Every structure is written in structure tokens, then in C-alpha cells.
Amino acid sequence: MNTLSLHLLIPTAIHLRSSRAASRPLPRAASPSHLRTTSPLSLRATLSDGSQSVEKQTLEVLEWGALCNQLSPFASTSMGLSATRNADIPVGKSPEESRSLLDETAAALAAMEVMEPRQLGLSEILDLSEIVERAMAGQLLTVRELCAVRSTLMASSSVFEKLRRTAFHDKRVTRLVEKLEGCDFKTTLEHKIGFCIDCTMSVILDRASEDLEIIRSERKRNLENLDSLLKEVSTRIFHAGGIDKPTITKRRSRMCVAIRATHKSLLPGGVVLSVSSSRATCFMEPKEAVELNNMEVRHAHSEKAEEMAILSILTSEVSAAQRGILHLLDRILQLDVAFARASHAKWMNGVYPTLTSEHTKTLDMGGDGTSLAVDIDSVQHPLLLGSVLGSPNGGNLFPVPIDIKVESRSKVVVISGPNTGGKTALLKTLGLISLMSKSGMYLPAKNRPTLPWFDLVLADIGDPQSLEQSLSTFSGHISRICQILDISSENSLVLLDEICSGTDPSEGVALATSILQYIKNRVNVAVVSTHYGDLSRLKDNGTQFQNAAMEFSMETLQPTFRVLWGSTGESNALRVAKSIGFDGSILEHAHEWRERLKPEQEVERKGSLFQSLVEERNKLNLQATKAAALHRDLMNLYRELEHESNDLEKREKALFKKETQKVQEDLSSAKSKMQKLVAEFESQLETVTADQYNSLILKTEEAVADIIEAYCPKDLLLTEEEGYSDYSPQAGEKVIVTGLGGKLGTVVEEPGDDETVLVQQGKMRVRVNRKDIEPLPRTRTSETPNRSKRQVSIKELGSVLQMQSEPVRIQTSKNTLDLRGMRVEEAIYQLDMAISGRESGSILFIIHGMGTGVIKELVLQRLSKHSRVSRYEQANPMNHGCTVAYIK
């Protein structure tokens, strides 16, 4: 049999190999190394088992797995879901890698502004790792598995194209496009599978090979012949009474007919393949159908073998593309996790953190010793916040936000304060957000958090006692601290809770002091909590130490969970015991013993001083909050007014442009009609007789009047009585004072109860009756608007025809030049600069005032000689003290 002549059926670009070669067992290749970014548990592969144990214990104590599990609802692929549930998300092994992960999260957020993650199509991508592994092991892939490979490759290519289109409009998404740019989407393999298999019906197509097409064609013809024969035999048996109805069925993989056992003689030479349970019916293969059934069996076996050969070829193609497919899946996984991080950041309203490479690269707050290595405002514990956001009845149970401020010169931070005050929660919060920033996650904080990049986050939190290992609480702590000191580096973050507790206080203080003195030069930042007051005094002997205290309210006898940086706090054990309801006599004896141990009552005085300082700080914080709120409101109002101003200016320009265009169109239309009317008038003059002149003139005058009335603005036809009856002048408005001989004046004060108005005319101010004030006319003409159409004479026709498309005379601050109060040289210079800066075809309003007239005469003389001035109009009652120049 000629196997798989695919060169005639499949395009050259997707030509398959010979089925003979593919039928040989596939070589078993080594499993490819995964390309995924290192998980937290393998950040330092060279560490010993003990070191990895400390890291694993730290991640368990900080509940890193629970935090990664918060990303699970936002994952789109099965690979992303598995990675987030198993805490196997990418974590940067260097500051650059962590910043790159953060940039990918920012790019995913930018892409989410354009489309939802589900619209990207990541959910259509399947995990092909097991399928590829089976192909590499030489196992034959099924049709469904090959279709899964094809659909995944197509979905991956679609995701890449969608990201490219999004990046074309928003360059921030380019970072995600770069993730897939170097990937091979195996288009040829996808086309081969699509050519050979109909994934909708999950069947191999005839065109997959020439032999398969021939075999199926021959099998089809043989089946048609067999079916036709059996129908004829069954009908003959039915008519002979050998069966109730013609029946064709299959028994033992061979086609046969049903016949009563008493009528077997109707099929001489037939073969009984089976009988019914009642043995009344036999299923017989007629003698004539034996060879056709044999052919059907051979064709079925040949078709199956050919299909297996095609699947073998496609399996070998998948095996050959193993490295490219796994690389593509790894990049898709990173893309899915990036979108999960972005959705998580949006869910908890996270902010982008700034990672510094070294302890010295910090945020400078101004002044010596005030720069901060860790500067985080109002951060909330992500797990506590997540439990509230994920609960439908979370209410107001949000975790208290805390500020973390570690000075750049400090290496060790000692936190003191009351029991249940939040010291352990602070340590866990700092450890978690450090891991989050390394893995590219946004932080649940405000403003722009700044913190160093830590190569290791090591913690001794909780009770490490173990009966199996014969470790007490104290020995368990010391054992873990010893391991931490062995593996920590100058870029590590160390978190120690209740350092050296569980032993004699004097020895515990001594050992804790020695540990902190040792660790201050060997880590980036170490944060420890303690009830030993002597540890807070380490700051007095070195600048590498910093104190912090958890606030305790004396009024409510409850901790506030806020951190007071630079302060020391008391344990307040007796007050806490009292608030719980401890026996009063026991507490009284405890107070007596405390007085005996500390007769100077130093702690009590320090506590009172501390409380007064806390109260003063609270007052200052309240004032600062009010001032910040007032400043924020003022800035919002300013921005709103600025926006309104810009919008008003834009609308004014648009309206001016629209009105100007309308006036130009009206002028052009009127001029055209006038020219047409004149042409008609002149042509009729040549033909009319003398006695028809008057009639022609009257008719033309009426037509001219109609045109003028049609293009004259209706608001200019108001009578003076209608315009002035309810007129009320406004402050700063230019008006005509009829009581002063019709001179132009400026309203200083609006009309009062006595109906008088204060008006300034030149340098003189005078109070006149409101009836003696008129607004400036809207037009330069004083013609009566109610004149009849016949009052338009032929003389007006020429002036109308000479109308030009001049700019609309609207005075604004931008086209006005005020020369009042200037000297001659300065006025000439400002006038030349203003004319040079105006556009062609524009208007310039030059205010020179009345005064002695020197500036006015100078302006008129200059305008008459200037090459850019086409003409000008001198001051008149319509524009008192102002000359209008028309620029060429």
C-alpha cells in the first residue's frame, strides 16, 4: 500500500513526513527545563537544606501561600490557577527582575483599561505540558489531544495580536507584547493539525492522506453494495413470511439479516452468526454477503492503520515542537499571572512600590538624618484586608493602617509596646509586603511606598517549640536565630519577634543586646519586637539603632495599633490585666512590688511624659489633617475654576468663529443677490420705455428692501424705548451719559435705592440719575428700524454692493492695546509691537483716551503711515477715546 502521499494534498508549508518514518517508535527525550521565574522556595539554590528550611518556615509564618491564593480567582488559565494555589508565582531574583515584574503589572492594568482580561482570551489556552510529555515518551496522541494543541496555539496567537493592537493605542502595554514577541506560535503545526483533523467533529479528514482517501472511498462503495444486497435479501425473506419486518443488523463485526429459525432454509449456504435469547430468531449472513463482509473488515483495518499512521506523524510533529511549545506556555503563564496581579491590585486598591537597590538609595525627606530607607504610608495587612474585601458582611472591620518609617542610617529597629498592641502584625506586614514587591504585586498602601529590595526575608515569629526535637520555646527561638544569622546577608530583611524571651530577663537582655550589636553590620534591615526596656536604650549608644512604639490609649486602656516611630513604649501589663478584669488585690500587690523594684518611679514619669507627648502629637495631627483637607478643597476648587475658564474660552472662540462664518455667508449671499438684481435692472433699462422707468425703479427698490430686511439681524430692530425701558447699568460698563451732553462714561457703582448711578467721565466722577444713562448702541447707524421697504433708494444700492467681508468688530482683551499713561516713546514702541503681532485681516482696538490729545495724534499719524494698516476709524461716541485699526 502506498502510504500517505501528502505532497499532493497538503501545501508545502505544512508538508508532513512519511507515515513509515512516523510509524517507528519515537525516541524518549529528556524533559525540558522549565523556563518559569524562580519561586520563593528556590530563590537561593546553593543554600543548604537547613537554610531552605528557614526560608520555608518564614514563608509559612508569614502565610505567603495564603497571600498567593488571593490571586487564584483572578487567574484565567489552569496553569495560572495551579501556580497561584501552590505559591509558585514568579519572584524576582534581583532588583531589576522585580522592577520588571512590577512594570508588567502596570502594563496589565493599562491593558485592563481598554478591555477586560476575559476578552483577551487567556481562558482558551490549555496546559499542554502532559500532552507534550506523552508525545516525548513515544505515546500516540489522540484526536482530542491534537485538537487541544491546535486550539491552544491559535488562542496564543490571538492573544498576541490583541495585545499588539492595544499597544498601538497605548504604549504602556508594549511591555506585555515584548513577552510574546520572541515566541514561536507553531503556525505550521497548527495548520497541519487543522488540515488533517476536523476538530469540531473530532474526526480525521479524508484529505489527510491519499491512501486514506482511497481506502475510505473503496469502503464506502463496498458498504453501499453490501447494504443493497442485504436489503434485497431481507425484503425477500419478509415477503416469504420469514420475518415480521425487514431487519439488517451487525453481529460479530459482520453485517447480517434477521430470520425466523423455522425459515433458515430461505438462505441456503448462509452462516448463522447469532441467535436471539428466545432462540426464535437467527441472525444469518447470506452466502452472497460473505465476500463483501470480508472486504469491509479488511477496509476497516486498513482505515484504522492509516489513521494511526497520521496520528503518529502529528504526534512526532508535536514532539519536535516540544521546546517551542513549553516556552510559549511559560510566557503565557507569566502573562496570566501578570493580569492576575493587576486584577488583585485593582481589587485591593494597591499602589506601585518603589524598590531601591541599596540601603543608601533612599527617599530624602530633607535635612540630615531624616532620609528614609523604608517609607510606607497607611499600609494594611494584605491578608486581613483580603478577608474583609472577600466577606459580604465585612462592614467597618478593615485593618488599622500603619506607617512604616525606617531611617536610612538605621539598621536595627526595636519595637516596644503593650501586649496585643500589634507588634507581631507589624512584623508580618513588613515581611509580606517585601515579598509582594519582589514578586511584582502592588501594595495595599497610600502614596508611593519606598523600600529596599531584599534578597532574603527571614523571620522568627511564633512559638517554635518541638517535643519531637526536644526544643523548648527559648531553645527553639535561639536555634532559628542561629540559622538566620548563618544565611543572612547585607541585603537581607530579618524579623525577630520577642527576641530572647522565655528565659531569665537579665540573661535574655544581655543575649539580645549582643545579637543586635552583631547583626547591625550584617543585614540590610532588622526589625525586632521586645518587652525588654533596656533594648530601647541601644539607640543612645549608636546611630544604627532606631526605636518605635505601639500606641496605647490611657483613656480606653486599649491599644490603638498605631506605630509611634522614634518613641519607646511600655508593656502596660498591669493596665491590660485591669482592662481584662483581673483580681484587684493581685493588681494592688503587683503595683507595690513594682514600686519596690523601681523606687524612683522612673517608668511612671516616663509614661506620663509619653502620654502628654502623644496627646500633643494627636492635636498636631488633627490640625495637619484639617489643613490638608482645606488645601485639598481649595486645589479642587481652583482646578474646577481653571477647567471652567478654559472651557468658557473654547466655547467663546467656537461661538465667535461660528458667528463670523454666518456673517460672511450672509454677506456673500446678500452681495450675490444684489449683483444679480443690478444685472437684471441694467438689462431691463435697455428694453423698457420711458413711462415704465418709475415702475421699474419702485420694483427694484422693493427688491433691495427685501434683501436688506432678510439679512438684517432681528435684534437690531428694537426701538430705543424697548431697549432702555428696563435697562440697569452694571459696574464697569461703558455707557452714554445724556446729562453730560451724550459723553461716554464708565459705571463705577450700580444703581441704588435712590435710582442714581456713580459714573466716571475722564478723571471726574459724578452721580447722575439712571434715566440720564443710555447703553451703547449696537450699530453705528441711527436709522429708524421701522422704515418701510420703499424708503430704500437706488443710492443705497451702490453702498450695499461695496460691502466687504471684514472681521466682526468684537473687542476683547486680546485685540485691545491700552496706551493711557505711557510716554511717547513707549507708546510708539507698544503700538508697533501690537500691529506686528496681529494676524492679517484682524482688528486692533487702540485706547489712547482723550486727555491732551498728544497720544491720540501720535497714534493717528503712525497708523496713517504704517504699511500693515489698511484703514482706521477715529474715536467717536460709539468708541470714546479708542481708535480702531484694520490690519492688512
PDB file of C-alpha atoms in Angstrom, residues 447-635:
ATOM      1  CA  ASN A 447       1.051  57.449  48.069  1.00  0.00           C
ATOM      2  CA  ARG A 448       4.228  55.845  46.638  1.00  0.00           C
ATOM      3  CA  PRO A 449       5.747  53.255  49.029  1.00  0.00           C
ATOM      4  CA  THR A 450       9.535  53.026  49.047  1.00  0.00           C
ATOM      5  CA  LEU A 451      11.518  50.079  50.408  1.00  0.00           C
ATOM      6  CA  PRO A 452      14.768  48.262  49.630  1.00  0.00           C
ATOM      7  CA  TRP A 453      14.940  45.086  47.580  1.00  0.00           C
ATOM      8  CA  PHE A 454      15.735  42.215  49.980  1.00  0.00           C
ATOM      9  CA  ASP A 455      17.400  39.070  48.687  1.00  0.00           C
ATOM     10  CA  LEU A 456      16.079  37.119  51.678  1.00  0.00           C
ATOM     11  CA  VAL A 457      13.227  37.679  54.104  1.00  0.00           C
ATOM     12  CA  LEU A 458      13.952  35.713  57.279  1.00  0.00           C
ATOM     13  CA  ALA A 459      11.642  35.644  60.289  1.00  0.00           C
ATOM     14  CA  ASP A 460      11.497  34.143  63.760  1.00  0.00           C
ATOM     15  CA  ILE A 461       7.868  34.649  64.726  1.00  0.00           C
ATOM     16  CA  GLY A 462       5.674  32.441  66.863  1.00  0.00           C
ATOM     17  CA  ASP A 463       6.425  29.550  69.181  1.00  0.00           C
ATOM     18  CA  PRO A 464       8.983  27.137  67.640  1.00  0.00           C
ATOM     19  CA  GLN A 465       8.970  24.606  70.481  1.00  0.00           C
ATOM     20  CA  SER A 466       9.020  20.939  69.417  1.00  0.00           C
ATOM     21  CA  LEU A 467       8.657  17.936  71.709  1.00  0.00           C
ATOM     22  CA  GLU A 468       9.860  15.624  68.917  1.00  0.00           C
ATOM     23  CA  GLN A 469      13.126  17.575  68.604  1.00  0.00           C
ATOM     24  CA  SER A 470      13.378  18.241  72.371  1.00  0.00           C
ATOM     25  CA  LEU A 471      13.213  22.006  71.813  1.00  0.00           C
ATOM     26  CA  SER A 472      11.747  24.353  74.420  1.00  0.00           C
ATOM     27  CA  THR A 473      10.340  27.746  73.491  1.00  0.00           C
ATOM     28  CA  PHE A 474      13.614  29.504  74.247  1.00  0.00           C
ATOM     29  CA  SER A 475      15.855  26.896  72.626  1.00  0.00           C
ATOM     30  CA  GLY A 476      13.616  26.838  69.580  1.00  0.00           C
ATOM     31  CA  HIS A 477      13.962  30.611  69.201  1.00  0.00           C
ATOM     32  CA  ILE A 478      17.708  30.556  69.663  1.00  0.00           C
ATOM     33  CA  SER A 479      18.105  27.680  67.174  1.00  0.00           C
ATOM     34  CA  ARG A 480      16.181  29.530  64.498  1.00  0.00           C
ATOM     35  CA  ILE A 481      18.028  32.820  65.174  1.00  0.00           C
ATOM     36  CA  CYS A 482      21.299  30.969  64.811  1.00  0.00           C
ATOM     37  CA  GLN A 483      20.243  29.654  61.389  1.00  0.00           C
ATOM     38  CA  ILE A 484      19.117  33.141  60.364  1.00  0.00           C
ATOM     39  CA  LEU A 485      22.465  34.650  61.308  1.00  0.00           C
ATOM     40  CA  ASP A 486      24.264  31.985  59.276  1.00  0.00           C
ATOM     41  CA  ILE A 487      22.457  32.632  55.970  1.00  0.00           C
ATOM     42  CA  SER A 488      21.587  36.340  56.184  1.00  0.00           C
ATOM     43  CA  SER A 489      23.454  38.831  54.013  1.00  0.00           C
ATOM     44  CA  GLU A 490      23.856  42.580  53.842  1.00  0.00           C
ATOM     45  CA  ASN A 491      20.757  42.709  51.604  1.00  0.00           C
ATOM     46  CA  SER A 492      18.502  40.642  53.879  1.00  0.00           C
ATOM     47  CA  LEU A 493      15.469  41.581  55.974  1.00  0.00           C
ATOM     48  CA  VAL A 494      15.399  39.942  59.417  1.00  0.00           C
ATOM     49  CA  LEU A 495      12.245  39.917  61.570  1.00  0.00           C
ATOM     50  CA  LEU A 496      12.559  38.766  65.198  1.00  0.00           C
ATOM     51  CA  ASP A 497       9.504  38.625  67.447  1.00  0.00           C
ATOM     52  CA  GLU A 498      10.004  38.753  71.227  1.00  0.00           C
ATOM     53  CA  ILE A 499      13.768  38.311  70.915  1.00  0.00           C
ATOM     54  CA  CYS A 500      15.344  36.127  73.596  1.00  0.00           C
ATOM     55  CA  SER A 501      12.111  35.808  75.554  1.00  0.00           C
ATOM     56  CA  GLY A 502      11.256  32.768  77.676  1.00  0.00           C
ATOM     57  CA  THR A 503      14.327  32.888  79.923  1.00  0.00           C
ATOM     58  CA  ASP A 504      15.785  34.896  82.789  1.00  0.00           C
ATOM     59  CA  PRO A 505      15.207  38.584  81.913  1.00  0.00           C
ATOM     60  CA  SER A 506      18.727  39.685  82.798  1.00  0.00           C
ATOM     61  CA  GLU A 507      20.310  36.971  80.680  1.00  0.00           C
ATOM     62  CA  GLY A 508      17.745  37.490  77.929  1.00  0.00           C
ATOM     63  CA  VAL A 509      18.547  41.223  77.751  1.00  0.00           C
ATOM     64  CA  ALA A 510      22.276  40.508  77.654  1.00  0.00           C
ATOM     65  CA  LEU A 511      21.957  37.914  74.893  1.00  0.00           C
ATOM     66  CA  ALA A 512      19.511  40.084  72.874  1.00  0.00           C
ATOM     67  CA  THR A 513      21.833  43.083  73.122  1.00  0.00           C
ATOM     68  CA  SER A 514      24.754  41.031  71.891  1.00  0.00           C
ATOM     69  CA  ILE A 515      22.714  39.631  68.979  1.00  0.00           C
ATOM     70  CA  LEU A 516      21.572  43.080  67.887  1.00  0.00           C
ATOM     71  CA  GLN A 517      25.074  44.502  68.125  1.00  0.00           C
ATOM     72  CA  TYR A 518      26.288  41.604  65.978  1.00  0.00           C
ATOM     73  CA  ILE A 519      23.525  41.821  63.389  1.00  0.00           C
ATOM     74  CA  LYS A 520      23.604  45.600  62.836  1.00  0.00           C
ATOM     75  CA  ASN A 521      26.532  45.339  60.386  1.00  0.00           C
ATOM     76  CA  ARG A 522      25.425  42.128  58.657  1.00  0.00           C
ATOM     77  CA  VAL A 523      21.893  42.804  57.358  1.00  0.00           C
ATOM     78  CA  ASN A 524      20.069  45.486  55.433  1.00  0.00           C
ATOM     79  CA  VAL A 525      17.249  45.985  57.937  1.00  0.00           C
ATOM     80  CA  ALA A 526      16.399  44.073  61.116  1.00  0.00           C
ATOM     81  CA  VAL A 527      13.126  44.717  62.952  1.00  0.00           C
ATOM     82  CA  VAL A 528      12.688  43.182  66.402  1.00  0.00           C
ATOM     83  CA  SER A 529       9.916  43.366  68.964  1.00  0.00           C
ATOM     84  CA  THR A 530      10.574  43.152  72.674  1.00  0.00           C
ATOM     85  CA  HIS A 531       9.326  43.866  76.182  1.00  0.00           C
ATOM     86  CA  TYR A 532      12.875  44.489  77.385  1.00  0.00           C
ATOM     87  CA  GLY A 533      13.107  48.222  78.080  1.00  0.00           C
ATOM     88  CA  ASP A 534      16.929  48.077  78.093  1.00  0.00           C
ATOM     89  CA  LEU A 535      16.975  47.286  74.359  1.00  0.00           C
ATOM     90  CA  SER A 536      15.398  50.679  73.620  1.00  0.00           C
ATOM     91  CA  ARG A 537      18.455  52.340  75.162  1.00  0.00           C
ATOM     92  CA  LEU A 538      20.717  50.932  72.432  1.00  0.00           C
ATOM     93  CA  LYS A 539      19.780  53.979  70.354  1.00  0.00           C
ATOM     94  CA  ASP A 540      21.639  56.204  72.806  1.00  0.00           C
ATOM     95  CA  ASN A 541      24.903  54.427  72.007  1.00  0.00           C
ATOM     96  CA  GLY A 542      24.703  54.193  68.201  1.00  0.00           C
ATOM     97  CA  THR A 543      23.012  55.781  65.212  1.00  0.00           C
ATOM     98  CA  GLN A 544      22.368  52.372  63.643  1.00  0.00           C
ATOM     99  CA  PHE A 545      19.521  51.742  66.073  1.00  0.00           C
ATOM    100  CA  GLN A 546      16.010  53.160  65.886  1.00  0.00           C
ATOM    101  CA  ASN A 547      13.117  52.901  68.335  1.00  0.00           C
ATOM    102  CA  ALA A 548       9.416  52.557  67.683  1.00  0.00           C
ATOM    103  CA  ALA A 549       6.441  52.004  69.961  1.00  0.00           C
ATOM    104  CA  MET A 550       2.923  50.706  69.593  1.00  0.00           C
ATOM    105  CA  GLU A 551       0.473  53.317  70.852  1.00  0.00           C
ATOM    106  CA  PHE A 552      -1.651  52.574  73.935  1.00  0.00           C
ATOM    107  CA  SER A 553      -4.653  54.678  74.938  1.00  0.00           C
ATOM    108  CA  MET A 554      -4.754  55.528  78.630  1.00  0.00           C
ATOM    109  CA  GLU A 555      -8.383  56.576  78.322  1.00  0.00           C
ATOM    110  CA  THR A 556      -9.743  53.314  76.953  1.00  0.00           C
ATOM    111  CA  LEU A 557      -6.882  51.123  78.252  1.00  0.00           C
ATOM    112  CA  GLN A 558      -6.782  49.581  74.801  1.00  0.00           C
ATOM    113  CA  PRO A 559      -4.050  49.543  72.135  1.00  0.00           C
ATOM    114  CA  THR A 560      -4.687  51.716  69.057  1.00  0.00           C
ATOM    115  CA  PHE A 561      -2.445  49.554  66.783  1.00  0.00           C
ATOM    116  CA  ARG A 562      -0.660  52.670  65.512  1.00  0.00           C
ATOM    117  CA  VAL A 563       3.123  52.954  65.400  1.00  0.00           C
ATOM    118  CA  LEU A 564       4.999  55.845  67.008  1.00  0.00           C
ATOM    119  CA  TRP A 565       8.373  55.969  65.253  1.00  0.00           C
ATOM    120  CA  GLY A 566      11.229  57.293  67.323  1.00  0.00           C
ATOM    121  CA  SER A 567       9.415  56.597  70.611  1.00  0.00           C
ATOM    122  CA  THR A 568       9.646  53.909  73.275  1.00  0.00           C
ATOM    123  CA  GLY A 569       6.602  52.245  74.733  1.00  0.00           C
ATOM    124  CA  GLU A 570       5.643  50.459  77.909  1.00  0.00           C
ATOM    125  CA  SER A 571       4.279  46.982  78.079  1.00  0.00           C
ATOM    126  CA  ASN A 572       1.352  48.268  80.194  1.00  0.00           C
ATOM    127  CA  ALA A 573       0.894  44.754  81.524  1.00  0.00           C
ATOM    128  CA  LEU A 574      -0.889  45.897  84.699  1.00  0.00           C
ATOM    129  CA  ARG A 575      -3.262  48.155  82.781  1.00  0.00           C
ATOM    130  CA  VAL A 576      -4.051  45.413  80.272  1.00  0.00           C
ATOM    131  CA  ALA A 577      -4.690  42.979  83.137  1.00  0.00           C
ATOM    132  CA  LYS A 578      -7.038  45.518  84.739  1.00  0.00           C
ATOM    133  CA  SER A 579      -8.980  46.047  81.490  1.00  0.00           C
ATOM    134  CA  ILE A 580      -9.438  42.271  81.211  1.00  0.00           C
ATOM    135  CA  GLY A 581     -10.939  42.153  84.706  1.00  0.00           C
ATOM    136  CA  PHE A 582      -8.083  40.724  86.749  1.00  0.00           C
ATOM    137  CA  ASP A 583      -8.467  40.460  90.528  1.00  0.00           C
ATOM    138  CA  GLY A 584      -7.909  43.881  92.109  1.00  0.00           C
ATOM    139  CA  SER A 585      -5.983  42.655  95.143  1.00  0.00           C
ATOM    140  CA  ILE A 586      -3.490  40.863  92.949  1.00  0.00           C
ATOM    141  CA  LEU A 587      -3.001  44.002  90.853  1.00  0.00           C
ATOM    142  CA  GLU A 588      -2.529  46.090  94.031  1.00  0.00           C
ATOM    143  CA  HIS A 589       0.237  43.799  95.241  1.00  0.00           C
ATOM    144  CA  ALA A 590       1.781  43.937  91.761  1.00  0.00           C
ATOM    145  CA  HIS A 591       1.882  47.746  91.944  1.00  0.00           C
ATOM    146  CA  GLU A 592       3.607  47.540  95.358  1.00  0.00           C
ATOM    147  CA  TRP A 593       6.262  45.181  94.055  1.00  0.00           C
ATOM    148  CA  ARG A 594       6.844  47.446  91.066  1.00  0.00           C
ATOM    149  CA  GLU A 595       7.383  50.400  93.402  1.00  0.00           C
ATOM    150  CA  ARG A 596       9.901  48.414  95.417  1.00  0.00           C
ATOM    151  CA  LEU A 597      11.786  47.384  92.311  1.00  0.00           C
ATOM    152  CA  LYS A 598      11.761  50.947  90.912  1.00  0.00           C
ATOM    153  CA  PRO A 599      11.620  53.390  93.865  1.00  0.00           C
ATOM    154  CA  GLU A 600      12.460  56.379  91.686  1.00  0.00           C
ATOM    155  CA  GLN A 601       9.233  55.762  89.729  1.00  0.00           C
ATOM    156  CA  GLU A 602      11.194  56.418  86.583  1.00  0.00           C
ATOM    157  CA  VAL A 603       8.874  54.366  84.439  1.00  0.00           C
ATOM    158  CA  GLU A 604       5.799  56.181  85.762  1.00  0.00           C
ATOM    159  CA  ARG A 605       7.284  59.583  84.958  1.00  0.00           C
ATOM    160  CA  LYS A 606       8.343  58.422  81.518  1.00  0.00           C
ATOM    161  CA  GLY A 607       4.855  57.080  80.955  1.00  0.00           C
ATOM    162  CA  SER A 608       3.230  60.374  81.905  1.00  0.00           C
ATOM    163  CA  LEU A 609       5.627  62.298  79.699  1.00  0.00           C
ATOM    164  CA  PHE A 610       4.972  59.856  76.902  1.00  0.00           C
ATOM    165  CA  GLN A 611       1.201  60.270  77.217  1.00  0.00           C
ATOM    166  CA  SER A 612       1.477  64.065  77.159  1.00  0.00           C
ATOM    167  CA  LEU A 613       3.613  63.856  74.056  1.00  0.00           C
ATOM    168  CA  VAL A 614       1.097  61.514  72.458  1.00  0.00           C
ATOM    169  CA  GLU A 615      -1.770  63.903  73.219  1.00  0.00           C
ATOM    170  CA  GLU A 616       0.173  66.817  71.756  1.00  0.00           C
ATOM    171  CA  ARG A 617       1.001  64.765  68.691  1.00  0.00           C
ATOM    172  CA  ASN A 618      -2.655  63.868  68.228  1.00  0.00           C
ATOM    173  CA  LYS A 619      -3.612  67.558  68.371  1.00  0.00           C
ATOM    174  CA  LEU A 620      -0.972  68.449  65.789  1.00  0.00           C
ATOM    175  CA  ASN A 621      -2.055  65.573  63.563  1.00  0.00           C
ATOM    176  CA  LEU A 622      -5.665  66.746  63.774  1.00  0.00           C
ATOM    177  CA  GLN A 623      -4.654  70.283  62.802  1.00  0.00           C
ATOM    178  CA  ALA A 624      -2.497  68.966  59.974  1.00  0.00           C
ATOM    179  CA  THR A 625      -5.391  66.824  58.733  1.00  0.00           C
ATOM    180  CA  LYS A 626      -7.749  69.801  58.726  1.00  0.00           C
ATOM    181  CA  ALA A 627      -5.169  71.947  56.933  1.00  0.00           C
ATOM    182  CA  ALA A 628      -4.579  69.225  54.363  1.00  0.00           C
ATOM    183  CA  ALA A 629      -8.331  68.851  53.798  1.00  0.00           C
ATOM    184  CA  LEU A 630      -8.710  72.626  53.376  1.00  0.00           C
ATOM    185  CA  HIS A 631      -5.777  72.710  50.949  1.00  0.00           C
ATOM    186  CA  ARG A 632      -7.262  69.798  49.015  1.00  0.00           C
ATOM    187  CA  ASP A 633     -10.649  71.521  48.768  1.00  0.00           C
ATOM    188  CA  LEU A 634      -9.019  74.762  47.619  1.00  0.00           C
ATOM    189  CA  MET A 635      -6.980  72.947  44.975  1.00  0.00           C
TER     190      MET A 635
END
